[in-house]
CSV table of C-alpha atoms in Angstrom, one decimal:
chain,number,residue,atom,x,y,z
A,18,MET,CA,-4.3,13.9,4.8
A,19,ALA,CA,-1.4,11.6,5.3
A,20,ARG,CA,0.1,14.0,7.8
A,21,ILE,CA,-3.1,14.0,9.7
A,22,GLU,CA,-3.4,10.2,9.7
A,23,LEU,CA,0.2,10.1,10.9
A,24,GLY,CA,-0.6,12.3,13.8
A,25,ARG,CA,-3.3,9.9,15.1
A,26,HIS,CA,-0.7,7.4,16.4
A,27,ASP,CA,1.9,7.3,19.0
A,28,TRP,CA,4.6,5.8,16.8
A,29,LYS,CA,7.2,5.8,19.7
A,30,SER,CA,5.0,3.1,21.4
A,31,LEU,CA,4.6,0.9,18.3
A,32,ARG,CA,7.0,-1.9,17.4
A,33,VAL,CA,9.0,-2.5,14.2
A,34,MET,CA,11.8,-5.0,13.5
A,35,GLY,CA,14.5,-4.3,16.1
A,36,GLY,CA,12.8,-1.5,18.1
A,37,LYS,CA,10.2,1.2,18.1
A,38,ALA,CA,8.6,3.0,15.1
A,39,THR,CA,10.0,6.4,16.0
A,40,ARG,CA,11.4,7.0,12.5
A,41,VAL,CA,8.4,5.6,10.6
A,42,PRO,CA,6.5,9.0,10.2
A,43,GLU,CA,9.7,10.6,8.9
A,44,SER,CA,10.3,7.8,6.4
A,45,LEU,CA,6.6,7.7,5.3
A,46,LEU,CA,6.8,11.5,4.6
A,47,ALA,CA,10.0,11.0,2.7
A,48,LEU,CA,8.4,8.3,0.6
A,49,ILE,CA,5.3,10.3,-0.1
A,50,SER,CA,7.3,13.3,-1.3
A,51,SER,CA,9.9,11.4,-3.3
A,52,GLU,CA,10.4,13.0,-6.7
A,53,THR,CA,13.2,10.7,-7.9
A,54,GLU,CA,13.6,7.0,-8.0
A,55,ASP,CA,16.7,7.2,-5.7
A,56,ASP,CA,14.8,9.2,-3.1
A,57,ALA,CA,11.9,6.7,-3.3
A,58,TRP,CA,14.2,3.7,-2.9
A,59,ALA,CA,15.9,5.2,0.1
A,60,ALA,CA,12.6,5.9,1.9
A,61,TYR,CA,11.1,2.6,0.8
A,62,TRP,CA,13.9,0.6,2.3
A,63,GLU,CA,13.7,2.5,5.6
A,64,LEU,CA,10.1,1.1,5.8
A,65,GLU,CA,10.3,-2.3,4.1
A,66,ASN,CA,13.0,-3.6,6.4
A,67,HIS,CA,11.4,-2.4,9.6
A,68,VAL,CA,7.6,-2.4,9.3
A,69,VAL,CA,7.6,-5.5,7.1
A,70,VAL,CA,10.6,-7.8,6.7
A,71,GLN,CA,10.3,-10.5,4.1
A,72,GLY,CA,6.5,-10.8,4.5
A,73,GLN,CA,6.7,-10.6,8.3
A,74,LEU,CA,4.6,-7.8,9.8
A,75,PHE,CA,5.3,-5.8,12.9
A,76,GLU,CA,2.9,-3.9,15.1
A,77,ALA,CA,3.3,-0.5,13.2
A,78,SER,CA,2.2,-2.1,9.9
A,79,GLN,CA,-1.5,-1.9,10.6
A,80,HIS,CA,-1.2,1.9,11.1
A,81,VAL,CA,1.0,2.4,8.0
A,82,VAL,CA,-1.7,1.1,5.6
A,83,PRO,CA,-4.2,4.0,6.2
A,84,VAL,CA,-1.3,6.5,5.9
A,85,LEU,CA,-0.5,5.1,2.5
A,86,LEU,CA,-4.1,5.2,1.4
A,87,ALA,CA,-4.4,8.8,2.5
A,88,ALA,CA,-1.2,9.7,0.6
A,89,LEU,CA,-2.7,8.2,-2.6
A,90,VAL,CA,-5.7,10.5,-2.4
A,91,GLY,CA,-3.4,13.5,-2.6
A,92,GLU,CA,-1.4,15.1,-5.4
A,93,ILE,CA,1.9,13.3,-5.1
A,94,PRO,CA,4.7,12.5,-7.6
A,95,GLN,CA,4.1,9.5,-9.8
A,96,ILE,CA,7.3,7.8,-8.6
A,97,ALA,CA,6.0,8.1,-5.0
A,98,ARG,CA,2.7,6.5,-6.1
A,99,LYS,CA,4.5,3.5,-7.5
A,100,PHE,CA,6.6,2.9,-4.3
A,101,ILE,CA,3.6,3.5,-2.0
A,102,LEU,CA,1.7,0.8,-3.9
A,103,GLU,CA,4.7,-1.5,-3.7
A,104,LEU,CA,4.9,-1.1,0.1
A,105,LEU,CA,1.1,-1.5,0.3
A,106,LEU,CA,1.4,-4.8,-1.6
A,107,GLN,CA,4.1,-6.0,0.9
A,108,LEU,CA,1.9,-5.1,3.8
A,109,VAL,CA,-1.4,-6.7,2.6
A,110,SER,CA,0.4,-9.9,1.6
A,111,GLY,CA,2.2,-10.2,4.9
A,112,GLU,CA,1.5,-12.1,8.2
A,113,SER,CA,2.4,-11.5,11.8
A,114,ASP,CA,6.0,-12.0,12.7
A,115,THR,CA,6.7,-14.7,15.3
A,116,GLU,CA,7.6,-12.1,17.9
A,117,GLU,CA,4.3,-10.3,17.3
A,118,ILE,CA,2.4,-13.6,17.6
A,119,GLU,CA,4.0,-14.2,20.9
A,120,ARG,CA,3.0,-10.7,22.1
A,121,GLY,CA,-0.6,-11.3,21.2
A,122,ASN,CA,-0.7,-9.8,17.7
A,123,PRO,CA,-1.5,-12.9,15.4
A,124,ASP,CA,-3.8,-11.0,13.1
A,125,LEU,CA,-1.6,-8.2,11.6
A,126,GLY,CA,-2.1,-9.6,8.1
A,127,PRO,CA,-5.9,-9.7,8.2
A,128,ILE,CA,-5.9,-6.3,9.9
A,129,CYS,CA,-3.7,-4.7,7.1
A,130,ARG,CA,-6.0,-6.3,4.5
A,131,GLN,CA,-9.1,-5.0,6.2
A,132,ASN,CA,-7.5,-1.5,6.5
A,133,ALA,CA,-6.7,-1.6,2.8
A,134,ARG,CA,-10.2,-2.7,2.0
A,135,GLU,CA,-11.5,0.5,3.6
A,136,GLY,CA,-9.8,2.4,0.7
A,137,ILE,CA,-10.5,-0.1,-2.0
A,138,TRP,CA,-11.7,2.6,-4.5
A,139,ILE,CA,-8.4,4.4,-4.1
A,140,ILE,CA,-6.7,1.3,-5.3
A,141,TYR,CA,-9.2,0.8,-8.2
A,142,ARG,CA,-8.4,4.4,-9.2
A,143,GLU,CA,-4.8,3.5,-9.4
A,144,LEU,CA,-5.7,0.3,-11.4
A,145,CYS,CA,-7.4,2.4,-14.0
A,146,SER,CA,-5.0,5.3,-14.1
A,147,GLY,CA,-1.5,3.9,-14.6
A,148,HIS,CA,-0.3,1.5,-11.9
A,149,HIS,CA,-2.2,-1.5,-13.2
A,150,ASP,CA,0.0,-4.4,-12.2
A,151,LEU,CA,0.7,-3.3,-8.6
A,152,SER,CA,-2.9,-2.3,-8.1
A,153,ARG,CA,-4.2,-5.6,-9.5
A,154,ASP,CA,-1.9,-7.6,-7.2
A,155,ILE,CA,-3.2,-5.6,-4.2
A,156,LEU,CA,-6.8,-6.0,-5.2
A,157,GLU,CA,-6.4,-9.7,-5.7
A,158,LEU,CA,-5.6,-9.9,-2.0
A,159,ILE,CA,-8.1,-7.5,-0.5
A,160,ASP,CA,-11.2,-7.4,-2.8
A,161,ARG,CA,-13.7,-10.1,-1.7
A,162,ASP,CA,-15.8,-9.5,-4.9
A,163,GLY,CA,-13.6,-11.3,-7.4
A,164,GLY,CA,-16.0,-10.5,-10.2
A,165,ARG,CA,-15.5,-6.8,-9.8
A,166,LEU,CA,-11.7,-7.0,-10.3
A,167,THR,CA,-12.3,-9.1,-13.4
A,168,TYR,CA,-14.7,-6.6,-14.8
A,169,PHE,CA,-12.5,-3.6,-14.1
A,170,THR,CA,-9.5,-5.3,-15.5
A,171,GLU,CA,-11.3,-6.1,-18.8
A,172,ALA,CA,-12.8,-2.6,-18.9
A,173,HIS,CA,-9.4,-0.9,-18.3
A,174,PRO,CA,-6.7,-3.2,-19.7
A,175,ARG,CA,-3.3,-2.0,-18.5
A,176,GLY,CA,-5.0,1.0,-16.9
A,177,LYS,CA,-6.2,2.6,-20.2
A,178,ARG,CA,-9.4,2.1,-22.0
A,179,LYS,CA,-8.6,1.2,-25.6
A,180,LYS,CA,-10.5,3.3,-28.2
A,181,GLN,CA,-11.8,1.6,-31.3
A,182,ARG,CA,-12.0,4.2,-34.0
A,183,GLY,CA,-13.7,3.6,-37.3
A,184,ARG,CA,-14.7,0.0,-36.3
A,185,VAL,CA,-18.3,-1.2,-36.2
A,186,SER,CA,-19.1,-4.0,-33.8
């Protein structure tokens, strides 16, 4: 699904820090298929310092979010999941770079958050299945129903429901 979502966009025409997003699809595929922490770090930094730089978003960022969500739906290595969530957190917590504002793209932050909201249940699944902290941080930024996040966090502390054996409540 991530490959299909990647194919929907003309990456060569989209901006990143210092140029065009020509290498973004390759870097995303490398991140999604990472099986070691070293591979994941290498792919992550190819994206983190181009699509988003210290919280400043560039044009391609809005299209990266759906690719990351599509990747999380699939069977991918756990290390890749962790780094995808980290990149997603950087994207949903960012705002348009000054250059993007000058080019008429002042709303990249809200667009990234809205795009992430479209896959909110994917993030909730990650919250409940192992990547609790990163998922919670993302959900705090995108979920407009604050009560839902509180309820899920209490129901699945640290991503695992605690069993109470032999105790009567």
